[in-house]
């Protein structure tokens, strides 16, 4: 199972408090993750925490592209966490290899064709709407069935746009238009997501449903969840701290 290390180059990320919001700090943190054995570094310039406002395309570019250019020199695999086709393209040209789109192609009509054209791996996450209104969208008949069928629609759209099957990865999008119980229901049924036949990524790291008043208090629970998922057949976990997860997987 792979460990994807989160590098949020944002001043307002809820999970790292914006500590890595400048170029030097981001590159430093990335090198720490490399030493800890990270498999993929996921670089994002737009916060998606519940209620977050969008950042401009120019701002997103300025945050992520210099960091990607610098880190590409190290040879590490890089994913770009963006909903914008233009940012995805610039990131791939700067040296990233994977597009991580939390909107599964819904936020930007050009995203899926861009990913197809660039012939890179594409992570389609389950998403129902932008962060500022996603809490009101957390309404399901059966969260597992509904998320699977909505992900299936995104897979079909990706295939129609020309992304090949071997390039598609899926993610149920914990915390995105989902309350705590929805997240736990998805985790309990993770085998059904694995059975869809595409590599599954899970991003639970330090999210609110793990309890605790602040993100740092959720670290032990996050590691325990990685351990639990380690036998589920998923492809990887997207996490803030790399070494504890690598250790948990080795155990
Ligand atoms: N969560 C966040 C951002 N990007 N990408 C994927 N594929 N899956 C996730 O669960 C996910 C994501 C929000 O968390 P953060 O603000 O801690 O990065």
PDB file of C-alpha atoms and ligand atoms in Angstrom:
ATOM      1  CA  UNK A   1       0.000   0.000   0.000  1.00  0.00           C
ATOM      2  CA  UNK A   2       1.362   3.437  -0.863  1.00  0.00           C
ATOM      3  CA  UNK A   3       1.644   6.437   1.423  1.00  0.00           C
ATOM      4  CA  UNK A   4       0.806   9.747  -0.224  1.00  0.00           C
ATOM      5  CA  UNK A   5       2.164  12.674   1.772  1.00  0.00           C
ATOM      6  CA  UNK A   6       0.106  15.860   1.872  1.00  0.00           C
ATOM      7  CA  UNK A   7       1.835  19.117   1.049  1.00  0.00           C
ATOM      8  CA  UNK A   8      -0.734  21.875   1.302  1.00  0.00           C
ATOM      9  CA  UNK A   9       0.811  25.113   0.083  1.00  0.00           C
ATOM     10  CA  UNK A  10      -2.001  27.182   1.518  1.00  0.00           C
ATOM     11  CA  UNK A  11      -2.124  29.754   4.289  1.00  0.00           C
ATOM     12  CA  UNK A  12      -5.475  28.442   5.533  1.00  0.00           C
ATOM     13  CA  UNK A  13      -5.261  24.641   5.494  1.00  0.00           C
ATOM     14  CA  UNK A  14      -7.053  23.366   8.578  1.00  0.00           C
ATOM     15  CA  UNK A  15      -4.745  20.443   9.059  1.00  0.00           C
ATOM     16  CA  UNK A  16      -1.313  22.032   9.033  1.00  0.00           C
ATOM     17  CA  UNK A  17      -2.307  25.519  10.105  1.00  0.00           C
ATOM     18  CA  UNK A  18      -0.609  27.079   7.123  1.00  0.00           C
ATOM     19  CA  UNK A  19       2.809  26.283   8.504  1.00  0.00           C
ATOM     20  CA  UNK A  20       4.062  25.361   5.053  1.00  0.00           C
ATOM     21  CA  UNK A  21       2.663  28.316   3.238  1.00  0.00           C
ATOM     22  CA  UNK A  22       5.824  29.530   1.639  1.00  0.00           C
ATOM     23  CA  UNK A  23       8.148  28.011  -0.879  1.00  0.00           C
ATOM     24  CA  UNK A  24      11.080  27.302   1.448  1.00  0.00           C
ATOM     25  CA  UNK A  25       8.931  25.671   4.112  1.00  0.00           C
ATOM     26  CA  UNK A  26       7.092  23.552   1.542  1.00  0.00           C
ATOM     27  CA  UNK A  27      10.308  22.291  -0.033  1.00  0.00           C
ATOM     28  CA  UNK A  28      11.759  21.587   3.402  1.00  0.00           C
ATOM     29  CA  UNK A  29       8.697  19.576   4.438  1.00  0.00           C
ATOM     30  CA  UNK A  30       8.805  17.646   1.156  1.00  0.00           C
ATOM     31  CA  UNK A  31      12.413  16.646   1.783  1.00  0.00           C
ATOM     32  CA  UNK A  32      11.483  15.445   5.258  1.00  0.00           C
ATOM     33  CA  UNK A  33       8.753  13.307   3.719  1.00  0.00           C
ATOM     34  CA  UNK A  34      11.238  11.909   1.215  1.00  0.00           C
ATOM     35  CA  UNK A  35      13.554  10.884   4.045  1.00  0.00           C
ATOM     36  CA  UNK A  36      10.594   9.195   5.727  1.00  0.00           C
ATOM     37  CA  UNK A  37       9.966   7.096   2.619  1.00  0.00           C
ATOM     38  CA  UNK A  38       6.946   8.828   1.065  1.00  0.00           C
ATOM     39  CA  UNK A  39       5.707   7.210  -2.164  1.00  0.00           C
ATOM     40  CA  UNK A  40       3.882  10.182  -3.685  1.00  0.00           C
ATOM     41  CA  UNK A  41       3.774  13.833  -2.615  1.00  0.00           C
ATOM     42  CA  UNK A  42       0.372  15.449  -3.150  1.00  0.00           C
ATOM     43  CA  UNK A  43       0.741  19.182  -3.684  1.00  0.00           C
ATOM     44  CA  UNK A  44      -2.266  21.463  -3.387  1.00  0.00           C
ATOM     45  CA  UNK A  45      -2.712  25.225  -3.414  1.00  0.00           C
ATOM     46  CA  UNK A  46      -6.418  25.478  -2.678  1.00  0.00           C
ATOM     47  CA  UNK A  47      -7.969  24.587   0.672  1.00  0.00           C
ATOM     48  CA  UNK A  48     -11.060  22.389   0.489  1.00  0.00           C
ATOM     49  CA  UNK A  49     -11.933  22.471   4.160  1.00  0.00           C
ATOM     50  CA  UNK A  50     -15.682  22.794   4.814  1.00  0.00           C
ATOM     51  CA  UNK A  51     -16.745  26.381   4.210  1.00  0.00           C
ATOM     52  CA  UNK A  52     -13.560  27.387   2.359  1.00  0.00           C
ATOM     53  CA  UNK A  53     -13.750  30.034  -0.359  1.00  0.00           C
ATOM     54  CA  UNK A  54     -12.035  29.361  -3.686  1.00  0.00           C
ATOM     55  CA  UNK A  55      -8.647  30.857  -4.536  1.00  0.00           C
ATOM     56  CA  UNK A  56      -7.966  32.434  -7.919  1.00  0.00           C
ATOM     57  CA  UNK A  57      -6.244  30.493 -10.655  1.00  0.00           C
ATOM     58  CA  UNK A  58      -3.255  32.871 -10.517  1.00  0.00           C
ATOM     59  CA  UNK A  59      -2.899  32.435  -6.769  1.00  0.00           C
ATOM     60  CA  UNK A  60      -3.113  28.649  -7.047  1.00  0.00           C
ATOM     61  CA  UNK A  61      -0.436  28.679  -9.777  1.00  0.00           C
ATOM     62  CA  UNK A  62       1.907  30.867  -7.744  1.00  0.00           C
ATOM     63  CA  UNK A  63       1.615  28.576  -4.754  1.00  0.00           C
ATOM     64  CA  UNK A  64       2.171  25.206  -6.388  1.00  0.00           C
ATOM     65  CA  UNK A  65       4.147  25.509  -9.619  1.00  0.00           C
ATOM     66  CA  UNK A  66       7.498  26.689  -8.144  1.00  0.00           C
ATOM     67  CA  UNK A  67       7.324  23.939  -5.502  1.00  0.00           C
ATOM     68  CA  UNK A  68       6.599  21.270  -8.131  1.00  0.00           C
ATOM     69  CA  UNK A  69       9.476  22.482 -10.327  1.00  0.00           C
ATOM     70  CA  UNK A  70      11.857  22.286  -7.405  1.00  0.00           C
ATOM     71  CA  UNK A  71      10.691  18.879  -6.151  1.00  0.00           C
ATOM     72  CA  UNK A  72      10.630  17.325  -9.603  1.00  0.00           C
ATOM     73  CA  UNK A  73      14.436  17.526  -9.490  1.00  0.00           C
ATOM     74  CA  UNK A  74      14.459  14.939  -6.690  1.00  0.00           C
ATOM     75  CA  UNK A  75      12.656  12.400  -8.869  1.00  0.00           C
ATOM     76  CA  UNK A  76       9.792  11.888  -6.387  1.00  0.00           C
ATOM     77  CA  UNK A  77       6.353  11.071  -7.794  1.00  0.00           C
ATOM     78  CA  UNK A  78       4.161  14.148  -7.477  1.00  0.00           C
ATOM     79  CA  UNK A  79       0.395  14.488  -7.679  1.00  0.00           C
ATOM     80  CA  UNK A  80      -1.284  17.848  -8.174  1.00  0.00           C
ATOM     81  CA  UNK A  81      -4.347  18.350  -5.987  1.00  0.00           C
ATOM     82  CA  UNK A  82      -6.470  20.671  -8.107  1.00  0.00           C
ATOM     83  CA  UNK A  83      -9.932  21.050  -9.589  1.00  0.00           C
ATOM     84  CA  UNK A  84      -8.662  23.244 -12.444  1.00  0.00           C
ATOM     85  CA  UNK A  85      -7.566  21.823 -15.801  1.00  0.00           C
ATOM     86  CA  UNK A  86      -5.200  24.752 -16.356  1.00  0.00           C
ATOM     87  CA  UNK A  87      -3.409  24.157 -13.042  1.00  0.00           C
ATOM     88  CA  UNK A  88      -3.296  20.418 -13.724  1.00  0.00           C
ATOM     89  CA  UNK A  89      -1.685  20.992 -17.113  1.00  0.00           C
ATOM     90  CA  UNK A  90       0.894  23.457 -15.765  1.00  0.00           C
ATOM     91  CA  UNK A  91       1.701  21.085 -12.896  1.00  0.00           C
ATOM     92  CA  UNK A  92       2.250  18.129 -15.223  1.00  0.00           C
ATOM     93  CA  UNK A  93       4.446  20.295 -17.449  1.00  0.00           C
ATOM     94  CA  UNK A  94       6.390  21.332 -14.323  1.00  0.00           C
ATOM     95  CA  UNK A  95       7.067  17.693 -13.414  1.00  0.00           C
ATOM     96  CA  UNK A  96       4.024  16.191 -11.657  1.00  0.00           C
ATOM     97  CA  UNK A  97       2.810  12.757 -12.836  1.00  0.00           C
ATOM     98  CA  UNK A  98      -0.664  12.401 -11.326  1.00  0.00           C
ATOM     99  CA  UNK A  99      -3.782  14.587 -11.241  1.00  0.00           C
ATOM    100  CA  UNK A 100      -5.735  14.420  -7.969  1.00  0.00           C
ATOM    101  CA  UNK A 101      -9.089  16.050  -8.670  1.00  0.00           C
ATOM    102  CA  UNK A 102     -11.347  16.209  -5.605  1.00  0.00           C
ATOM    103  CA  UNK A 103     -14.263  17.044  -7.900  1.00  0.00           C
ATOM    104  CA  UNK A 104     -13.901  13.966 -10.110  1.00  0.00           C
ATOM    105  CA  UNK A 105     -14.128  16.167 -13.190  1.00  0.00           C
ATOM    106  CA  UNK A 106     -17.245  18.053 -12.093  1.00  0.00           C
ATOM    107  CA  UNK A 107     -15.701  21.417 -11.183  1.00  0.00           C
ATOM    108  CA  UNK A 108     -14.005  22.130 -14.510  1.00  0.00           C
ATOM    109  CA  UNK A 109     -15.527  20.861 -17.776  1.00  0.00           C
ATOM    110  CA  UNK A 110     -12.045  20.727 -19.338  1.00  0.00           C
ATOM    111  CA  UNK A 111     -10.465  18.533 -16.659  1.00  0.00           C
ATOM    112  CA  UNK A 112     -11.218  15.061 -18.013  1.00  0.00           C
ATOM    113  CA  UNK A 113     -10.184  15.807 -21.590  1.00  0.00           C
ATOM    114  CA  UNK A 114      -7.032  17.502 -20.288  1.00  0.00           C
ATOM    115  CA  UNK A 115      -6.112  14.434 -18.227  1.00  0.00           C
ATOM    116  CA  UNK A 116      -6.808  12.242 -21.267  1.00  0.00           C
ATOM    117  CA  UNK A 117      -4.607  14.379 -23.475  1.00  0.00           C
ATOM    118  CA  UNK A 118      -1.760  14.454 -20.949  1.00  0.00           C
ATOM    119  CA  UNK A 119      -2.008  10.638 -20.534  1.00  0.00           C
ATOM    120  CA  UNK A 120      -1.336  10.776 -16.805  1.00  0.00           C
ATOM    121  CA  UNK A 121      -2.939   8.956 -13.886  1.00  0.00           C
ATOM    122  CA  UNK A 122      -6.136  10.578 -12.696  1.00  0.00           C
ATOM    123  CA  UNK A 123      -7.649  10.296  -9.219  1.00  0.00           C
ATOM    124  CA  UNK A 124     -11.407  10.840  -9.309  1.00  0.00           C
ATOM    125  CA  UNK A 125     -12.775  11.683  -5.882  1.00  0.00           C
ATOM    126  CA  UNK A 126     -16.458  11.611  -4.955  1.00  0.00           C
ATOM    127  CA  UNK A 127     -17.692  15.191  -4.705  1.00  0.00           C
ATOM    128  CA  UNK A 128     -21.043  16.938  -4.777  1.00  0.00           C
ATOM    129  CA  UNK A 129     -20.181  20.617  -4.678  1.00  0.00           C
ATOM    130  CA  UNK A 130     -17.723  23.266  -3.579  1.00  0.00           C
ATOM    131  CA  UNK A 131     -16.639  23.452   0.050  1.00  0.00           C
ATOM    132  CA  UNK A 132     -18.641  26.517   0.921  1.00  0.00           C
ATOM    133  CA  UNK A 133     -21.889  24.596   0.483  1.00  0.00           C
ATOM    134  CA  UNK A 134     -20.937  20.940   0.785  1.00  0.00           C
ATOM    135  CA  UNK A 135     -22.386  20.350   4.252  1.00  0.00           C
ATOM    136  CA  UNK A 136     -25.909  20.897   2.941  1.00  0.00           C
ATOM    137  CA  UNK A 137     -25.245  18.271   0.244  1.00  0.00           C
ATOM    138  CA  UNK A 138     -24.618  15.462   2.761  1.00  0.00           C
ATOM    139  CA  UNK A 139     -27.977  13.781   2.137  1.00  0.00           C
ATOM    140  CA  UNK A 140     -28.103  10.150   0.980  1.00  0.00           C
ATOM    141  CA  UNK A 141     -30.609   7.300   0.736  1.00  0.00           C
ATOM    142  CA  UNK A 142     -27.792   4.822   1.249  1.00  0.00           C
ATOM    143  CA  UNK A 143     -24.413   6.491   1.418  1.00  0.00           C
ATOM    144  CA  UNK A 144     -22.406   3.487   0.214  1.00  0.00           C
ATOM    145  CA  UNK A 145     -24.686   2.716  -2.751  1.00  0.00           C
ATOM    146  CA  UNK A 146     -25.068   6.386  -3.668  1.00  0.00           C
ATOM    147  CA  UNK A 147     -21.342   7.182  -3.536  1.00  0.00           C
ATOM    148  CA  UNK A 148     -20.509   4.060  -5.553  1.00  0.00           C
ATOM    149  CA  UNK A 149     -23.049   4.918  -8.235  1.00  0.00           C
ATOM    150  CA  UNK A 150     -21.922   8.562  -8.399  1.00  0.00           C
ATOM    151  CA  UNK A 151     -18.284   7.413  -8.647  1.00  0.00           C
ATOM    152  CA  UNK A 152     -19.317   5.006 -11.397  1.00  0.00           C
ATOM    153  CA  UNK A 153     -20.747   7.967 -13.310  1.00  0.00           C
ATOM    154  CA  UNK A 154     -17.439   9.811 -12.965  1.00  0.00           C
ATOM    155  CA  UNK A 155     -15.552   6.744 -14.199  1.00  0.00           C
ATOM    156  CA  UNK A 156     -17.830   6.570 -17.243  1.00  0.00           C
ATOM    157  CA  UNK A 157     -17.291  10.277 -17.911  1.00  0.00           C
ATOM    158  CA  UNK A 158     -13.526   9.814 -17.599  1.00  0.00           C
ATOM    159  CA  UNK A 159     -13.552   6.880 -20.013  1.00  0.00           C
ATOM    160  CA  UNK A 160     -15.761   8.816 -22.456  1.00  0.00           C
ATOM    161  CA  UNK A 161     -13.280  11.699 -22.340  1.00  0.00           C
ATOM    162  CA  UNK A 162     -10.510   9.316 -23.365  1.00  0.00           C
ATOM    163  CA  UNK A 163      -8.783   8.532 -20.061  1.00  0.00           C
ATOM    164  CA  UNK A 164      -7.726   4.898 -20.277  1.00  0.00           C
ATOM    165  CA  UNK A 165      -8.818   2.382 -17.640  1.00  0.00           C
ATOM    166  CA  UNK A 166      -5.307   1.842 -16.320  1.00  0.00           C
ATOM    167  CA  UNK A 167      -4.996   5.562 -15.516  1.00  0.00           C
ATOM    168  CA  UNK A 168      -8.120   5.817 -13.335  1.00  0.00           C
ATOM    169  CA  UNK A 169      -8.011   5.781  -9.542  1.00  0.00           C
ATOM    170  CA  UNK A 170     -10.980   6.411  -7.245  1.00  0.00           C
ATOM    171  CA  UNK A 171     -11.531   7.929  -3.816  1.00  0.00           C
ATOM    172  CA  UNK A 172     -14.811   8.029  -1.845  1.00  0.00           C
ATOM    173  CA  UNK A 173     -13.943  11.527  -0.571  1.00  0.00           C
ATOM    174  CA  UNK A 174     -14.263  11.231   3.205  1.00  0.00           C
ATOM    175  CA  UNK A 175     -15.598  14.468   4.688  1.00  0.00           C
ATOM    176  CA  UNK A 176     -16.743  15.874   1.347  1.00  0.00           C
ATOM    177  CA  UNK A 177     -20.520  16.276   1.594  1.00  0.00           C
ATOM    178  CA  UNK A 178     -20.452  13.552   4.241  1.00  0.00           C
ATOM    179  CA  UNK A 179     -21.071  13.616   7.975  1.00  0.00           C
ATOM    180  CA  UNK A 180     -19.173  11.466  10.461  1.00  0.00           C
ATOM    181  CA  UNK A 181     -21.546   8.505  10.194  1.00  0.00           C
ATOM    182  CA  UNK A 182     -21.386   8.604   6.387  1.00  0.00           C
ATOM    183  CA  UNK A 183     -17.579   8.413   6.596  1.00  0.00           C
ATOM    184  CA  UNK A 184     -17.697   5.439   8.962  1.00  0.00           C
ATOM    185  CA  UNK A 185     -20.290   3.658   6.801  1.00  0.00           C
ATOM    186  CA  UNK A 186     -17.959   4.041   3.811  1.00  0.00           C
ATOM    187  CA  UNK A 187     -14.975   2.743   5.794  1.00  0.00           C
ATOM    188  CA  UNK A 188     -17.028  -0.242   6.990  1.00  0.00           C
ATOM    189  CA  UNK A 189     -17.892  -1.034   3.361  1.00  0.00           C
ATOM    190  CA  UNK A 190     -14.495  -0.331   1.879  1.00  0.00           C
ATOM    191  CA  UNK A 191     -14.458  -3.767   0.215  1.00  0.00           C
ATOM    192  CA  UNK A 192     -17.301  -2.626  -2.046  1.00  0.00           C
ATOM    193  CA  UNK A 193     -15.175   0.271  -3.277  1.00  0.00           C
ATOM    194  CA  UNK A 194     -12.192  -2.028  -3.822  1.00  0.00           C
ATOM    195  CA  UNK A 195     -14.500  -4.365  -5.780  1.00  0.00           C
ATOM    196  CA  UNK A 196     -15.157  -1.585  -8.300  1.00  0.00           C
ATOM    197  CA  UNK A 197     -11.844  -2.650  -9.833  1.00  0.00           C
ATOM    198  CA  UNK A 198      -9.873   0.599  -9.670  1.00  0.00           C
ATOM    199  CA  UNK A 199      -7.115   1.488  -7.185  1.00  0.00           C
ATOM    200  CA  UNK A 200      -8.749   3.132  -4.152  1.00  0.00           C
ATOM    201  CA  UNK A 201      -7.208   6.064  -2.289  1.00  0.00           C
ATOM    202  CA  UNK A 202      -8.459   7.064   1.179  1.00  0.00           C
ATOM    203  CA  UNK A 203      -7.955  10.515   2.660  1.00  0.00           C
ATOM    204  CA  UNK A 204      -8.927  10.426   6.326  1.00  0.00           C
ATOM    205  CA  UNK A 205      -5.920  12.178   7.779  1.00  0.00           C
ATOM    206  CA  UNK A 206      -6.783  14.409  10.755  1.00  0.00           C
ATOM    207  CA  UNK A 207     -10.343  14.918   9.509  1.00  0.00           C
ATOM    208  CA  UNK A 208     -13.068  16.010  11.894  1.00  0.00           C
ATOM    209  CA  UNK A 209     -14.912  12.663  12.048  1.00  0.00           C
ATOM    210  CA  UNK A 210     -11.916  11.189  13.901  1.00  0.00           C
ATOM    211  CA  UNK A 211     -12.820  13.309  16.925  1.00  0.00           C
ATOM    212  CA  UNK A 212     -10.724  15.689  18.997  1.00  0.00           C
ATOM    213  CA  UNK A 213     -10.954  19.447  19.060  1.00  0.00           C
ATOM    214  CA  UNK A 214      -8.074  20.149  16.730  1.00  0.00           C
ATOM    215  CA  UNK A 215      -6.380  18.312  13.856  1.00  0.00           C
ATOM    216  CA  UNK A 216      -3.230  17.462  15.822  1.00  0.00           C
ATOM    217  CA  UNK A 217      -5.317  15.448  18.308  1.00  0.00           C
ATOM    218  CA  UNK A 218      -6.468  13.199  15.466  1.00  0.00           C
ATOM    219  CA  UNK A 219      -3.058  11.823  14.596  1.00  0.00           C
ATOM    220  CA  UNK A 220      -3.234   8.579  16.613  1.00  0.00           C
ATOM    221  CA  UNK A 221      -6.693   7.816  15.254  1.00  0.00           C
ATOM    222  CA  UNK A 222      -5.457   8.462  11.713  1.00  0.00           C
ATOM    223  CA  UNK A 223      -2.597   5.991  12.132  1.00  0.00           C
ATOM    224  CA  UNK A 224      -4.956   3.391  13.619  1.00  0.00           C
ATOM    225  CA  UNK A 225      -7.232   3.794  10.629  1.00  0.00           C
ATOM    226  CA  UNK A 226      -4.332   3.230   8.227  1.00  0.00           C
ATOM    227  CA  UNK A 227      -3.579   0.017  10.101  1.00  0.00           C
ATOM    228  CA  UNK A 228      -7.213  -1.044   9.797  1.00  0.00           C
ATOM    229  CA  UNK A 229      -7.268  -0.264   6.064  1.00  0.00           C
ATOM    230  CA  UNK A 230      -3.958  -2.017   5.439  1.00  0.00           C
ATOM    231  CA  UNK A 231      -5.677  -5.368   4.891  1.00  0.00           C
ATOM    232  CA  UNK A 232      -8.584  -3.995   2.860  1.00  0.00           C
ATOM    233  CA  UNK A 233      -6.991  -4.089  -0.578  1.00  0.00           C
ATOM    234  CA  UNK A 234      -6.966  -0.323  -1.047  1.00  0.00           C
ATOM    235  CA  UNK A 235      -4.161   1.260  -3.083  1.00  0.00           C
ATOM    236  CA  UNK A 236      -3.090   3.961  -0.669  1.00  0.00           C
ATOM    237  CA  UNK A 237      -3.677   6.510   2.054  1.00  0.00           C
ATOM    238  CA  UNK A 238      -3.300  10.285   1.773  1.00  0.00           C
ATOM    239  CA  UNK A 239      -1.797  11.479   5.058  1.00  0.00           C
ATOM    240  CA  UNK A 240      -0.029  14.392   6.739  1.00  0.00           C
ATOM    241  CA  UNK A 241       2.650  12.452   8.627  1.00  0.00           C
ATOM    242  CA  UNK A 242       4.573   9.894   6.611  1.00  0.00           C
ATOM    243  CA  UNK A 243       6.805   7.898   8.962  1.00  0.00           C
ATOM    244  CA  UNK A 244       4.095   6.752  11.410  1.00  0.00           C
ATOM    245  CA  UNK A 245       2.059   5.403   8.509  1.00  0.00           C
ATOM    246  CA  UNK A 246       5.024   3.659   6.940  1.00  0.00           C
ATOM    247  CA  UNK A 247       5.722   2.089  10.363  1.00  0.00           C
ATOM    248  CA  UNK A 248       2.080   1.085  10.865  1.00  0.00           C
ATOM    249  CA  UNK A 249       2.072  -0.639   7.474  1.00  0.00           C
ATOM    250  CA  UNK A 250       5.327  -2.464   8.189  1.00  0.00           C
ATOM    251  CA  UNK A 251       3.933  -3.779  11.482  1.00  0.00           C
TER     252      UNK A 251
HETATM  253  N1  LIG B   1      -8.980  15.544   1.121  1.00  0.00           N
HETATM  254  C1  LIG B   1      -8.566  16.820   1.084  1.00  0.00           C
HETATM  255  C2  LIG B   1      -7.888  17.329  -0.037  1.00  0.00           C
HETATM  256  N2  LIG B   1      -7.627  16.551  -1.095  1.00  0.00           N
HETATM  257  N3  LIG B   1      -7.765  14.468  -2.165  1.00  0.00           N
HETATM  258  C3  LIG B   1      -8.175  13.193  -2.167  1.00  0.00           C
HETATM  259  N4  LIG B   1      -7.933  12.413  -3.242  1.00  0.00           N
HETATM  260  N5  LIG B   1      -8.845  12.652  -1.110  1.00  0.00           N
HETATM  261  C4  LIG B   1      -9.138  13.375   0.008  1.00  0.00           C
HETATM  262  O1  LIG B   1      -9.762  12.823   0.932  1.00  0.00           O
HETATM  263  C5  LIG B   1      -8.733  14.741   0.037  1.00  0.00           C
HETATM  264  C6  LIG B   1      -8.033  15.256  -1.092  1.00  0.00           C
HETATM  265  C7  LIG B   1      -8.837  17.709   2.257  1.00  0.00           C
HETATM  266  O2  LIG B   1      -7.952  17.463   3.295  1.00  0.00           O
HETATM  267  P1  LIG B   1      -6.669  18.402   3.638  1.00  0.00           P
HETATM  268  O3  LIG B   1      -7.161  19.812   3.688  1.00  0.00           O
HETATM  269  O4  LIG B   1      -6.195  17.867   4.938  1.00  0.00           O
HETATM  270  O5  LIG B   1      -5.656  18.236   2.560  1.00  0.00           O
END
